[in-house]
mmCIF file of C-alpha atoms in Angstrom:
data_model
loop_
_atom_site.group_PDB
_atom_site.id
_atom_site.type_symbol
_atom_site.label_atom_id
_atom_site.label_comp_id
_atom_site.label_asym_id
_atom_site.label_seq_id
_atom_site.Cartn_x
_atom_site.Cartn_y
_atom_site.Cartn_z
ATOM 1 C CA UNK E 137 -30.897 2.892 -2.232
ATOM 2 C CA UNK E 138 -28.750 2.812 0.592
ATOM 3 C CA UNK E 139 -29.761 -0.924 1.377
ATOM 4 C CA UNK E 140 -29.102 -2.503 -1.911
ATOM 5 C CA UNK E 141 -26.529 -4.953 -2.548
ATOM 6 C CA UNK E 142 -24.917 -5.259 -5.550
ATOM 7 C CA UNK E 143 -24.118 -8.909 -6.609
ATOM 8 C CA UNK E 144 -20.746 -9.962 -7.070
ATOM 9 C CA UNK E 145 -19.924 -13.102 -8.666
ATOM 10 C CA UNK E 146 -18.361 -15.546 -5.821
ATOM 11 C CA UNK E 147 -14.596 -16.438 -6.110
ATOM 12 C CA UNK E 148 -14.784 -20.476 -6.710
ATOM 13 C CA UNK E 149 -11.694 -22.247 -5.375
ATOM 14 C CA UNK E 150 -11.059 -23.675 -8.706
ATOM 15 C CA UNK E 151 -10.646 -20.316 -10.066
ATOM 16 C CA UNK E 152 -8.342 -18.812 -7.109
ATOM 17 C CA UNK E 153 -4.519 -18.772 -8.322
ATOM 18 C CA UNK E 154 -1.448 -20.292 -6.517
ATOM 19 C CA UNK E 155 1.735 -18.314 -6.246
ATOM 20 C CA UNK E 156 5.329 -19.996 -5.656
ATOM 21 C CA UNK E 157 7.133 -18.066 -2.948
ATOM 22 C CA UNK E 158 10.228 -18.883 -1.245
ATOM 23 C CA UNK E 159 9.052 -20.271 1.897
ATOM 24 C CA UNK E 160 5.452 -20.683 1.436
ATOM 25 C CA UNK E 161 2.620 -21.258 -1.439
ATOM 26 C CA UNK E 162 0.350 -18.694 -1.567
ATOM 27 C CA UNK E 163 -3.453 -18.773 -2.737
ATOM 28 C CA UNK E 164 -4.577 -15.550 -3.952
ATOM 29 C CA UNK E 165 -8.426 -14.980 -4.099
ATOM 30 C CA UNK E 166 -10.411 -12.147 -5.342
ATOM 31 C CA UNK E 167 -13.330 -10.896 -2.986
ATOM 32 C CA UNK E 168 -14.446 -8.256 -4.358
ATOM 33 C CA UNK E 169 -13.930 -6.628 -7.913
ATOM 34 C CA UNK E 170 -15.249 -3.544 -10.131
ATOM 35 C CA UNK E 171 -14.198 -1.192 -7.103
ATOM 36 C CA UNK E 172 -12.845 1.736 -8.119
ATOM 37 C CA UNK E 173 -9.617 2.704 -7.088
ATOM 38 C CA UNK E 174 -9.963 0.856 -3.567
ATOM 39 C CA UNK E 175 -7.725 2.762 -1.183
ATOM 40 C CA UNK E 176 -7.799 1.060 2.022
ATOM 41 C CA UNK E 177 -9.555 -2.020 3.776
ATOM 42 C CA UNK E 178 -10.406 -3.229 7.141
ATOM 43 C CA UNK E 179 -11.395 -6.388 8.519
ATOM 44 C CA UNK E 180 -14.833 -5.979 10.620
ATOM 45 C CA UNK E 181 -15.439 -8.650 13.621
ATOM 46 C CA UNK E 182 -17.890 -10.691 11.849
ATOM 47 C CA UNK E 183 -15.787 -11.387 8.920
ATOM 48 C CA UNK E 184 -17.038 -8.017 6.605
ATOM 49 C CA UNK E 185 -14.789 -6.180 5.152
ATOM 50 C CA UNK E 186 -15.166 -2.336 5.082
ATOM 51 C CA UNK E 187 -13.521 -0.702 2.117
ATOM 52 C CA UNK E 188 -12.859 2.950 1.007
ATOM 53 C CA UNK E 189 -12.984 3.938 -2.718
ATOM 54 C CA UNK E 190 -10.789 7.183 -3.825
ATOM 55 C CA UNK E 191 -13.995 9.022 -5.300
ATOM 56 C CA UNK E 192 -15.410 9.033 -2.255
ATOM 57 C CA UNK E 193 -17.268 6.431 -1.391
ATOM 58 C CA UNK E 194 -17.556 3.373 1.495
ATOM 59 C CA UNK E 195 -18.865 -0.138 1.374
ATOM 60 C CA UNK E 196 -19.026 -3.367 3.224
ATOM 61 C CA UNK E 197 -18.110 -6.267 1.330
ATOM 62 C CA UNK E 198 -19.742 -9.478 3.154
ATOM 63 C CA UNK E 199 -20.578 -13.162 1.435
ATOM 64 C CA UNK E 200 -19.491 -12.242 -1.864
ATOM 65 C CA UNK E 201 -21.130 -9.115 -2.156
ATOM 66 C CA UNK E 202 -20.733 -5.722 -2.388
ATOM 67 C CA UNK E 203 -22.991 -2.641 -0.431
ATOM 68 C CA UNK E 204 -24.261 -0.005 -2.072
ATOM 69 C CA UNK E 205 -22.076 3.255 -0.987
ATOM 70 C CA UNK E 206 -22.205 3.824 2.872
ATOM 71 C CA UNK E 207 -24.249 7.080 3.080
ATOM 72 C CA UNK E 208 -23.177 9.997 5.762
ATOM 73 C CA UNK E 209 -19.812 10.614 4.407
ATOM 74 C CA UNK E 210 -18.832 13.888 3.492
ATOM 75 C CA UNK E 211 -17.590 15.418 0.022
ATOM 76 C CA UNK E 212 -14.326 14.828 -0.786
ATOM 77 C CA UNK E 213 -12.002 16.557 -2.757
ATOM 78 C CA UNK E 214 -11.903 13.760 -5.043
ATOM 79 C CA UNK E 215 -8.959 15.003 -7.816
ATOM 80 C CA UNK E 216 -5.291 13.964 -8.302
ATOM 81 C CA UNK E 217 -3.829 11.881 -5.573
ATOM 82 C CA UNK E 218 -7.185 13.461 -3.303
ATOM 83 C CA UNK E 219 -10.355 11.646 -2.088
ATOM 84 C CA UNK E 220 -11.504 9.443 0.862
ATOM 85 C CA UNK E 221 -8.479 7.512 1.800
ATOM 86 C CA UNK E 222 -7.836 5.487 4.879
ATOM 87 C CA UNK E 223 -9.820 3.779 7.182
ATOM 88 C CA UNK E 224 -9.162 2.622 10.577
ATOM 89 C CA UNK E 225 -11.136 0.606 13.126
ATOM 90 C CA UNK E 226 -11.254 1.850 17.083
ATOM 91 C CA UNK E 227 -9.832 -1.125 19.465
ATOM 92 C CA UNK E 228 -13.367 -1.143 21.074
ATOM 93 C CA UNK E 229 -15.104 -1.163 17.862
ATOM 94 C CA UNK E 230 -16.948 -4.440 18.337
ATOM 95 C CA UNK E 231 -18.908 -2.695 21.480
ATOM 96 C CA UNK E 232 -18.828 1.307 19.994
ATOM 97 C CA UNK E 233 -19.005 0.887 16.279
ATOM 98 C CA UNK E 234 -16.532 3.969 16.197
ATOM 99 C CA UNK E 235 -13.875 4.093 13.162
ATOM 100 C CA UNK E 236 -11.894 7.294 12.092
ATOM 101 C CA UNK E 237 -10.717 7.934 8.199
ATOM 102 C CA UNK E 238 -9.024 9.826 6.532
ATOM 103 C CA UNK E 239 -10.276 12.195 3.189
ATOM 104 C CA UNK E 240 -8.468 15.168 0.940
ATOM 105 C CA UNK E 241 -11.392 18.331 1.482
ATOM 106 C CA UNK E 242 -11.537 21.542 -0.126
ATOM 107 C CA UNK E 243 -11.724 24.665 1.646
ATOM 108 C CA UNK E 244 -10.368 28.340 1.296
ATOM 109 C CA UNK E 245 -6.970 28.305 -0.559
ATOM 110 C CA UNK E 246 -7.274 24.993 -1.799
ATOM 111 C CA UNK E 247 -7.158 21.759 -0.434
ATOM 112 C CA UNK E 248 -5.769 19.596 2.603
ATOM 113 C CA UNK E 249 -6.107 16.432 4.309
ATOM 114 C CA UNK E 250 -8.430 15.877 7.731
ATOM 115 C CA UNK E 251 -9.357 13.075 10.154
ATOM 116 C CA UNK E 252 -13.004 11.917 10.542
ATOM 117 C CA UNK E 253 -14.473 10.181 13.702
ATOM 118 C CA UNK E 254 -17.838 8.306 12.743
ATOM 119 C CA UNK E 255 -19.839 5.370 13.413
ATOM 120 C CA UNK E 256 -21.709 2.428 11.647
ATOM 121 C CA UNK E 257 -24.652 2.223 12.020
ATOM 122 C CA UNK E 258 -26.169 -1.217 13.251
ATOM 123 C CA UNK E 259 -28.074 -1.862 9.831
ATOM 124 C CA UNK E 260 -24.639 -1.277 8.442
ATOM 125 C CA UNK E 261 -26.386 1.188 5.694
ATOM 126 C CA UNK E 262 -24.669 4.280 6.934
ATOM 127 C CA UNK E 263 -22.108 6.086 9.180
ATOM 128 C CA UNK E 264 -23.792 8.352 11.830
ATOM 129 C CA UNK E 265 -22.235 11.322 14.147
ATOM 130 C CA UNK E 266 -19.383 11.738 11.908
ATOM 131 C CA UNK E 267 -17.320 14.398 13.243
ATOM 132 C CA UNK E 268 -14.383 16.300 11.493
ATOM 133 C CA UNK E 269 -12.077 15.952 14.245
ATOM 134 C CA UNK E 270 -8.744 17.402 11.888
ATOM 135 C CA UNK E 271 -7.962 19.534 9.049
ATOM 136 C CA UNK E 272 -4.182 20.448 8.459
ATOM 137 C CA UNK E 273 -3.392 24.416 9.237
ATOM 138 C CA UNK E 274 -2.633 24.692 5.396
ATOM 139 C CA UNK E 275 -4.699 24.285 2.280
ATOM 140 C CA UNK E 276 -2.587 24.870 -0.633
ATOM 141 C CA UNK E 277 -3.537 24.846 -4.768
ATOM 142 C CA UNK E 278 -2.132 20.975 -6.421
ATOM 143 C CA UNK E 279 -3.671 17.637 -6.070
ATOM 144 C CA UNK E 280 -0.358 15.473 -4.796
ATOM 145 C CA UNK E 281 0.892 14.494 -1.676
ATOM 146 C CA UNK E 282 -2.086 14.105 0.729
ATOM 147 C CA UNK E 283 -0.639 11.104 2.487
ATOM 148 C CA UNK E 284 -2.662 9.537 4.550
ATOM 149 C CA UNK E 285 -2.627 6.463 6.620
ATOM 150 C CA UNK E 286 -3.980 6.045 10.187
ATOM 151 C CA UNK E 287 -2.295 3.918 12.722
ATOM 152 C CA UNK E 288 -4.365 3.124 15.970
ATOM 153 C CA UNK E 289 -2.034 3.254 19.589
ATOM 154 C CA UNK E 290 -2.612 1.033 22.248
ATOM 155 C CA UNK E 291 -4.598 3.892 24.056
ATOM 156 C CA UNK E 292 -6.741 4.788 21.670
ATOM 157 C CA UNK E 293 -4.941 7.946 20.192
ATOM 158 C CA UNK E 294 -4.134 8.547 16.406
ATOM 159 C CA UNK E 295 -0.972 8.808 14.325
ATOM 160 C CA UNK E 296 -1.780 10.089 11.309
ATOM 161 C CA UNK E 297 0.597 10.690 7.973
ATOM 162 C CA UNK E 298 0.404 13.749 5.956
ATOM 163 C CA UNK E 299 2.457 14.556 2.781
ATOM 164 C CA UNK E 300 4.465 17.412 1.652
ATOM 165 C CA UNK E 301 1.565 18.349 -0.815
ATOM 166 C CA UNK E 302 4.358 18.599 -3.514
ATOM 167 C CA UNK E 303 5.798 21.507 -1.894
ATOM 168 C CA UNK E 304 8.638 19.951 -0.729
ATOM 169 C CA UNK E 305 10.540 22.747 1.831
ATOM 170 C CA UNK E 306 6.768 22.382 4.011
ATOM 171 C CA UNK E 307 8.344 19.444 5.107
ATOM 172 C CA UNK E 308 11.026 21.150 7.332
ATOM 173 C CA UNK E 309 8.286 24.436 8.787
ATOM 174 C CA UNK E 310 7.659 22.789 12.020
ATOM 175 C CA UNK E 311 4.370 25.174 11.688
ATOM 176 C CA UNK E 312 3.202 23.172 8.879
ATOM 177 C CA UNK E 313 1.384 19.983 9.081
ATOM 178 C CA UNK E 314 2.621 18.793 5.938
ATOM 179 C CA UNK E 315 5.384 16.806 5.471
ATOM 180 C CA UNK E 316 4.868 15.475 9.534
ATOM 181 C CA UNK E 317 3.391 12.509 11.109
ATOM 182 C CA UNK E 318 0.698 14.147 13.867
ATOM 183 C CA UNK E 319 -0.658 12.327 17.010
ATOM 184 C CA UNK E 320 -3.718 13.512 18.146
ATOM 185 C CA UNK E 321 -6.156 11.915 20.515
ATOM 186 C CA UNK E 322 -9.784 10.238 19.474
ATOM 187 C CA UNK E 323 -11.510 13.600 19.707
ATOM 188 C CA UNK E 324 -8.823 15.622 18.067
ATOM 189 C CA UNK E 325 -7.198 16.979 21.527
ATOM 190 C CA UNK E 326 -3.408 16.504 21.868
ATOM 191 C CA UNK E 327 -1.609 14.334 24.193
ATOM 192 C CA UNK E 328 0.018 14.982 27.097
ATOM 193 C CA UNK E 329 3.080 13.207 25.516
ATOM 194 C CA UNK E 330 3.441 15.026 22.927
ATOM 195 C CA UNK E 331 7.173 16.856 22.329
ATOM 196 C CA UNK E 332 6.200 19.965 21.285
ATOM 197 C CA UNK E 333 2.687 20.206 23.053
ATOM 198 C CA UNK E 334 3.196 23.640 24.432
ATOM 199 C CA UNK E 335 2.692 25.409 20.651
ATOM 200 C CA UNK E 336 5.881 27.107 20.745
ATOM 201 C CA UNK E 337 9.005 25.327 18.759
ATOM 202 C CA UNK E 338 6.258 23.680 16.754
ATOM 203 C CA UNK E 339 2.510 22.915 15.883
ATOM 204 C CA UNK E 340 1.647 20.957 19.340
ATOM 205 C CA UNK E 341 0.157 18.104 17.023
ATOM 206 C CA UNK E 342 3.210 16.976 15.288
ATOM 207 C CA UNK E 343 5.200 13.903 16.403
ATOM 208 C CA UNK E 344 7.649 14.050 13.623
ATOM 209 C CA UNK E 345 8.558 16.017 10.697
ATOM 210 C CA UNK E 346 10.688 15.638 7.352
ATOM 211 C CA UNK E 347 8.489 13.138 5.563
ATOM 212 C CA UNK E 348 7.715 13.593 1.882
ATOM 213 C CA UNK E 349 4.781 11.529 1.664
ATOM 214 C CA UNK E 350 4.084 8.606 3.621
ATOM 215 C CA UNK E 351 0.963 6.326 2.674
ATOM 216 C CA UNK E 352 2.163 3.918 5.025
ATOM 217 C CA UNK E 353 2.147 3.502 8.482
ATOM 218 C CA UNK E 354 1.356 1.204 11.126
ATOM 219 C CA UNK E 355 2.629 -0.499 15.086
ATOM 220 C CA UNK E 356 4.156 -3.569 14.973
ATOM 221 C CA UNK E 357 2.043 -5.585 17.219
ATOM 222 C CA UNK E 358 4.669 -6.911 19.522
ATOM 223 C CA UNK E 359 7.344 -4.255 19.989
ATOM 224 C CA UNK E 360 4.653 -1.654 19.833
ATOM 225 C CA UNK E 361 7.491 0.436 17.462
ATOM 226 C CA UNK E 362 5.918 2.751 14.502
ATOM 227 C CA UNK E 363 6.912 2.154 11.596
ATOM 228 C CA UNK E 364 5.916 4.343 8.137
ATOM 229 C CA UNK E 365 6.384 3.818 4.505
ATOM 230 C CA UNK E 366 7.300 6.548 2.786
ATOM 231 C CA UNK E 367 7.333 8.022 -1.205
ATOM 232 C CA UNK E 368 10.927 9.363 -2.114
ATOM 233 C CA UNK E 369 11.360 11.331 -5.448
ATOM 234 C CA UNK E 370 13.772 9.048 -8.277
ATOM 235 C CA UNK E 371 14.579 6.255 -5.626
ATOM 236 C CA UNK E 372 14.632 7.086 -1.852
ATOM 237 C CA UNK E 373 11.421 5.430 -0.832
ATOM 238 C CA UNK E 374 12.053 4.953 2.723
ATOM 239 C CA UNK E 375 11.090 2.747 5.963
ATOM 240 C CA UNK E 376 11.082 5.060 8.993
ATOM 241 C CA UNK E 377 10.371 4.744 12.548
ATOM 242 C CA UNK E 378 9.154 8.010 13.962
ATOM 243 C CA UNK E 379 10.197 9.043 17.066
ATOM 244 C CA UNK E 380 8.785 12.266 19.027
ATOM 245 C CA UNK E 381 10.283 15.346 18.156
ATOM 246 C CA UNK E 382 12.456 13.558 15.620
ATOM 247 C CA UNK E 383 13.583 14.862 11.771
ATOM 248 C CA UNK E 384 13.179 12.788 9.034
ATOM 249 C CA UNK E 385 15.437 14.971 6.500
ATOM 250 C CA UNK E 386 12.823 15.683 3.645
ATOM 251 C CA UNK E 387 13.835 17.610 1.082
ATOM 252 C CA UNK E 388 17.401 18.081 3.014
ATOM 253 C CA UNK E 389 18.655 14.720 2.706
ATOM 254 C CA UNK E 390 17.433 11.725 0.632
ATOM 255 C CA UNK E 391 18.745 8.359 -0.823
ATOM 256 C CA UNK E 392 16.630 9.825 -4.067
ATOM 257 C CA UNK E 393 17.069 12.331 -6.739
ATOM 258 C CA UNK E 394 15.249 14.976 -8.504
ATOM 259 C CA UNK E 395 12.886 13.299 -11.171
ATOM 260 C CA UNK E 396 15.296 15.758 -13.897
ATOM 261 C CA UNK E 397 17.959 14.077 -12.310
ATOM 262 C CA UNK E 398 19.507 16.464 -9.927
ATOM 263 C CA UNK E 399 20.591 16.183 -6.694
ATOM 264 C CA UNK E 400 18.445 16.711 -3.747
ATOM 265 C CA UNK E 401 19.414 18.972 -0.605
ATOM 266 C CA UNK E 402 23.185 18.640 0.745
ATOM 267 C CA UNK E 403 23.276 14.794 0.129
ATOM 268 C CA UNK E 404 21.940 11.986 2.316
ATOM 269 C CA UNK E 405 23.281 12.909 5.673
ATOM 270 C CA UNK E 406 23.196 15.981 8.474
ATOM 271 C CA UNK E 407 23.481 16.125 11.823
ATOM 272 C CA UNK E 408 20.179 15.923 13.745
ATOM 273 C CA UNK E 409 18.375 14.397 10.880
ATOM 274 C CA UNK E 410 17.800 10.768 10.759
ATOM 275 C CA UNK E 411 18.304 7.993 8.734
ATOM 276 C CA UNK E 412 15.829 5.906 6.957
ATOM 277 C CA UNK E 413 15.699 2.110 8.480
ATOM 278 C CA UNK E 414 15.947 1.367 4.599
ATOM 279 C CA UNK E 415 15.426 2.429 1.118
ATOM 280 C CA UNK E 416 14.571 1.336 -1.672
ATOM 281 C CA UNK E 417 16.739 2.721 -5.054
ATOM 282 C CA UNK E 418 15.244 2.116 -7.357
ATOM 283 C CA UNK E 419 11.727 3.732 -5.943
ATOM 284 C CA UNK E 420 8.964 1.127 -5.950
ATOM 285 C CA UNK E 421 6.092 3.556 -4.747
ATOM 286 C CA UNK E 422 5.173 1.883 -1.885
ATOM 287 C CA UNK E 423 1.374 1.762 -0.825
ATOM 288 C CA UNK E 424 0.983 0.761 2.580
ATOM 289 C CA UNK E 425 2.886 -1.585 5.459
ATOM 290 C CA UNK E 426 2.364 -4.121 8.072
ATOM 291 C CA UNK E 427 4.072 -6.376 10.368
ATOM 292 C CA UNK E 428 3.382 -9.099 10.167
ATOM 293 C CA UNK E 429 2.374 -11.270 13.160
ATOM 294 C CA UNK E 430 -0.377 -13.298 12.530
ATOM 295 C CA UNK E 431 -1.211 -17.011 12.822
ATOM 296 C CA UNK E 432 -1.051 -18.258 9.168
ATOM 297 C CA UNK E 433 2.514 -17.490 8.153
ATOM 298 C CA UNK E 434 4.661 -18.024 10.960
ATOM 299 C CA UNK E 435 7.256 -18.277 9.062
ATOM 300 C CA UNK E 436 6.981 -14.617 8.459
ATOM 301 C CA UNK E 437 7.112 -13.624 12.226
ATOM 302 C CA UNK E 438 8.072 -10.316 12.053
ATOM 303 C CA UNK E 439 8.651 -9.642 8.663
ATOM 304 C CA UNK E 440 7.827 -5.681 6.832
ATOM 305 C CA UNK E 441 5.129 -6.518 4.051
ATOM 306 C CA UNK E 442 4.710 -3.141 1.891
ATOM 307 C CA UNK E 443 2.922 -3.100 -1.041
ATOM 308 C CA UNK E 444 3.889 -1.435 -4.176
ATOM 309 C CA UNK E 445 2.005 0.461 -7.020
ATOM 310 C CA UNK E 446 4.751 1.271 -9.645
ATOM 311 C CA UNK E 447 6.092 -2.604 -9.983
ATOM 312 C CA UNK E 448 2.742 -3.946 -8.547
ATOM 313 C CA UNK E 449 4.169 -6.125 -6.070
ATOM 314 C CA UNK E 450 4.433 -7.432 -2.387
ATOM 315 C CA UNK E 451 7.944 -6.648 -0.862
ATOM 316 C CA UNK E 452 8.765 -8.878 1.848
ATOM 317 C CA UNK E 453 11.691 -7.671 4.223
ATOM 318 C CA UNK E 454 13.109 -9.018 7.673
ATOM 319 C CA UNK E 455 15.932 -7.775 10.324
ATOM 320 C CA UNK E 456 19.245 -9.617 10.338
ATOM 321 C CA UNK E 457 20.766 -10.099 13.801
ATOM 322 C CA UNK E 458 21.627 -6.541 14.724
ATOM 323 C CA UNK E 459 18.491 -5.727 13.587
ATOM 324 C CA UNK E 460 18.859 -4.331 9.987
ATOM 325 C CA UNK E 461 16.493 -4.488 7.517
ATOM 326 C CA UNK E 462 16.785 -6.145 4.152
ATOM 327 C CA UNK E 463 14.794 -6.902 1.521
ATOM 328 C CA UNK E 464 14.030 -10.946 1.177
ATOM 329 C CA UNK E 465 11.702 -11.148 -1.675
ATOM 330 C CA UNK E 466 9.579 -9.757 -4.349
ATOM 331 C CA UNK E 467 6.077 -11.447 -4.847
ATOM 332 C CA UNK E 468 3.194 -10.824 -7.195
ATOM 333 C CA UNK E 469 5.511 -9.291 -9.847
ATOM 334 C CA UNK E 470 3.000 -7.076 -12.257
ATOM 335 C CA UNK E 471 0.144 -10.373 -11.551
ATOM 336 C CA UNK E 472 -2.477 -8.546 -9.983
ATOM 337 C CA UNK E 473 -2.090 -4.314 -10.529
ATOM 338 C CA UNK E 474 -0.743 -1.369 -8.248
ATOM 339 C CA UNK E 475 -1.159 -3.109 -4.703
ATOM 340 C CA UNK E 476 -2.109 -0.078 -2.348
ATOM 341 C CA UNK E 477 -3.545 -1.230 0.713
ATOM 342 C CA UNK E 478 -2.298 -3.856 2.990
ATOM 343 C CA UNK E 479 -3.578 -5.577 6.442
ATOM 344 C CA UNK E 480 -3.953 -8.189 8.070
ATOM 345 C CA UNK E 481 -7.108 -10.490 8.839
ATOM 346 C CA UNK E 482 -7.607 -12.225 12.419
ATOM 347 C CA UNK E 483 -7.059 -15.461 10.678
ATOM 348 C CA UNK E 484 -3.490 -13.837 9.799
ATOM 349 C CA UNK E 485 -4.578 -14.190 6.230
ATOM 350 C CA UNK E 486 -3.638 -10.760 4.055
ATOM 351 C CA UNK E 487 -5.980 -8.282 2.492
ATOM 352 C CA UNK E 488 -4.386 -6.223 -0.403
ATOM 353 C CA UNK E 489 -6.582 -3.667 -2.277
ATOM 354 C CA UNK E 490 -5.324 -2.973 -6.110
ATOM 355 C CA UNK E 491 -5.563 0.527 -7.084
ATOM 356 C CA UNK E 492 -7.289 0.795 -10.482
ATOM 357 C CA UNK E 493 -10.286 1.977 -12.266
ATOM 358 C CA UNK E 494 -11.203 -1.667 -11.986
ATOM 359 C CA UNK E 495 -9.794 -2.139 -8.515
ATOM 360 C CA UNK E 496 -10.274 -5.347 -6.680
ATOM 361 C CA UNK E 497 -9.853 -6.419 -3.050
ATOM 362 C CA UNK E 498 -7.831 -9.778 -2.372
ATOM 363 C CA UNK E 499 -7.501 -12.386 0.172
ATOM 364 C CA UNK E 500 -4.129 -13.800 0.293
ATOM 365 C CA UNK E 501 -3.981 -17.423 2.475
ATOM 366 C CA UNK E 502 -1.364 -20.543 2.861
ATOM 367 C CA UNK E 503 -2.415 -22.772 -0.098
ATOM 368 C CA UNK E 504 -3.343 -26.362 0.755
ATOM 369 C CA UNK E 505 -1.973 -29.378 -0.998
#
């Protein structure tokens, strides 16, 4: 039933573990576990947490427990990298109870990724008038490469990551979704500011192009800059900012190589394709980014935190003075799993979702003496 919680045993604060970093101890609880492969979390108003789960389903975690699956959600093309992926809250959730996510679906010629627009329903036991409100122009065979994060603008509108679907030369057909980062606006329509809005040069929903696959993306609260993290091949995992109209290189250039070892494209620069804000080499896989500008760590004003699934770890990074990024610090080193999703709380406290069979959701706060 719909209704039915599933107990979950509570997270005593004898059991939760403290981490050494460099500026700051960390306590690291678990709020939820037994999810399975938890792809992305949000923090609802009241303190819930709504969570996705790869085979396709949604729950609320509140109090220590767990909801049964959120029914209303479509089928998913739940194989490979494909499922129900992100989810994202709308800024006037608290008074419209609208959220958008994003799901790999099947279709003729294979599969693709699309954009959802739903709501939850005040008993919190389902999501109601769930509309499709994207599907990328191309379904193609292979389950790699859907992307797909979701980052909310100021106004309302969506930018949305898609992958290359493993066929990497998508990436550059500006009449492909794949490969791009699309902006479209809450009911699918597309935005008066977007560069290639007339159809013609490109599909009028793409804002960018040349990404391989970035499950990462977000707006730095303060600047209002977009930032995405990105999959490269061996090494080349990238931090981009994408700008309208802008090429990201993918498969032309790249900091990576070919996974036999070969090189990729004519190198890692061309003219009119830009350059990653940085890379890592080798790749760590990274899961998701934020940020950070919360209340708790202050002393991480600013800071990128990405999580990573092949080293399962938290990368920390910051800007020197002419506003370069570099890498400060590696946390959680192989502690806790393949860290996928990453946001943060309105306390300013972190939420990381582990992607296993066994997944579990975390709560990461400043530990007190």
């Amino acid at each position: 039933m719909a209704g039915v919680l599933l107990s979950v045993t509570p997270v005593l604060a004898a059991s939760a573990q403290t981490i050494k970093t460099q500026r700051i101890d960390l306590k690291v609880e678990t709020i939820a576990a037994g999810l399975n492969h938890p792809w992305a979390v949000e923090a609802l108003p009241d303190s819930a947490y709504l969570v996705t789960e790869r085979p396709g389903r949604m729950r609320l975690v509140r109090d220590g427990k767990i909801s049964a699956p959120l029914a209303g959600l479509p089928d998913v093309y739940a194989r490979g990298q494909g499922g129900l992926l992100d989810v994202a809250l709308d800024p006037k959730f608290s008074s419209n109870r609208t959220l958008y996510f994003t799901a790999s679906m099947a279709g003729d010629g294979g599969s693709g990724t699309a954009v959802f627009r739903a709501k939850l329903s005040p008993d919190e036991k389902q999501l109601t008038d769930v509309t499709r409100i994207f599907l990328m122009n191309k379904l193609s065979r292979g389950n790699i490469q859907y992307g797909s994060r979701i980052a909310v603008a100021r106004d309302g509108s969506l930018f949305v990551s898609f992958g290359d679907r493993g066929e990497q030369d998508r990436a550059q057909d500006f009449h492909d979704d794949a490969g791009s980062i699309i902006h479209i606006n809450a009911d699918g329509s597309i935005p008066a500011d977007n560069p290639f809005k007339d159809g013609k040069r490109a599909l009028p929903e793409i804002w960018s192009k040349g990404h391989r696959n970035p499950q990462g993306i977000t707006f730095d609260g303060e600047t209002h800059t977009l930032y995405t993290a990105e999959h490269g091949a061996k090494g080349g995992d990238e931090i981009n900012t994408p700008e309208a109209g802008k090429n990201y290189g993918w498969p032309v250039i790249s900091y990576g190589v070919n996974y036999n070892g070969t090189k990729i494209g004519v190198g890692t620069t061309k003219p009119g394709m830009e350059q990653p804000r940085f890379y890592w080499d080798p790749s760590i896989a990274p899961g998701a980014i934020v940020v950070y500008r919360g209340k708790m760590f202050p002393e991480w004003n600013g800071d990128f935190l990405v999580t990573a699934l092949k080293f399962q770890l938290l990368s920390r990074l910051t800007r020197d003075a002419n506003g370069k990024i570099t890498e400060q610090e590696r946390m959680f080193d192989d502690k806790f799993g393949r860290m996928r999703d990453i946001t943060v709380a309105p306390d300013g406290a972190l939420l990381i979702t582990t992607d296993e069979d066994q997944g579990t959701l975390l709560r990461v706060s400043r530990a007190t003496d």
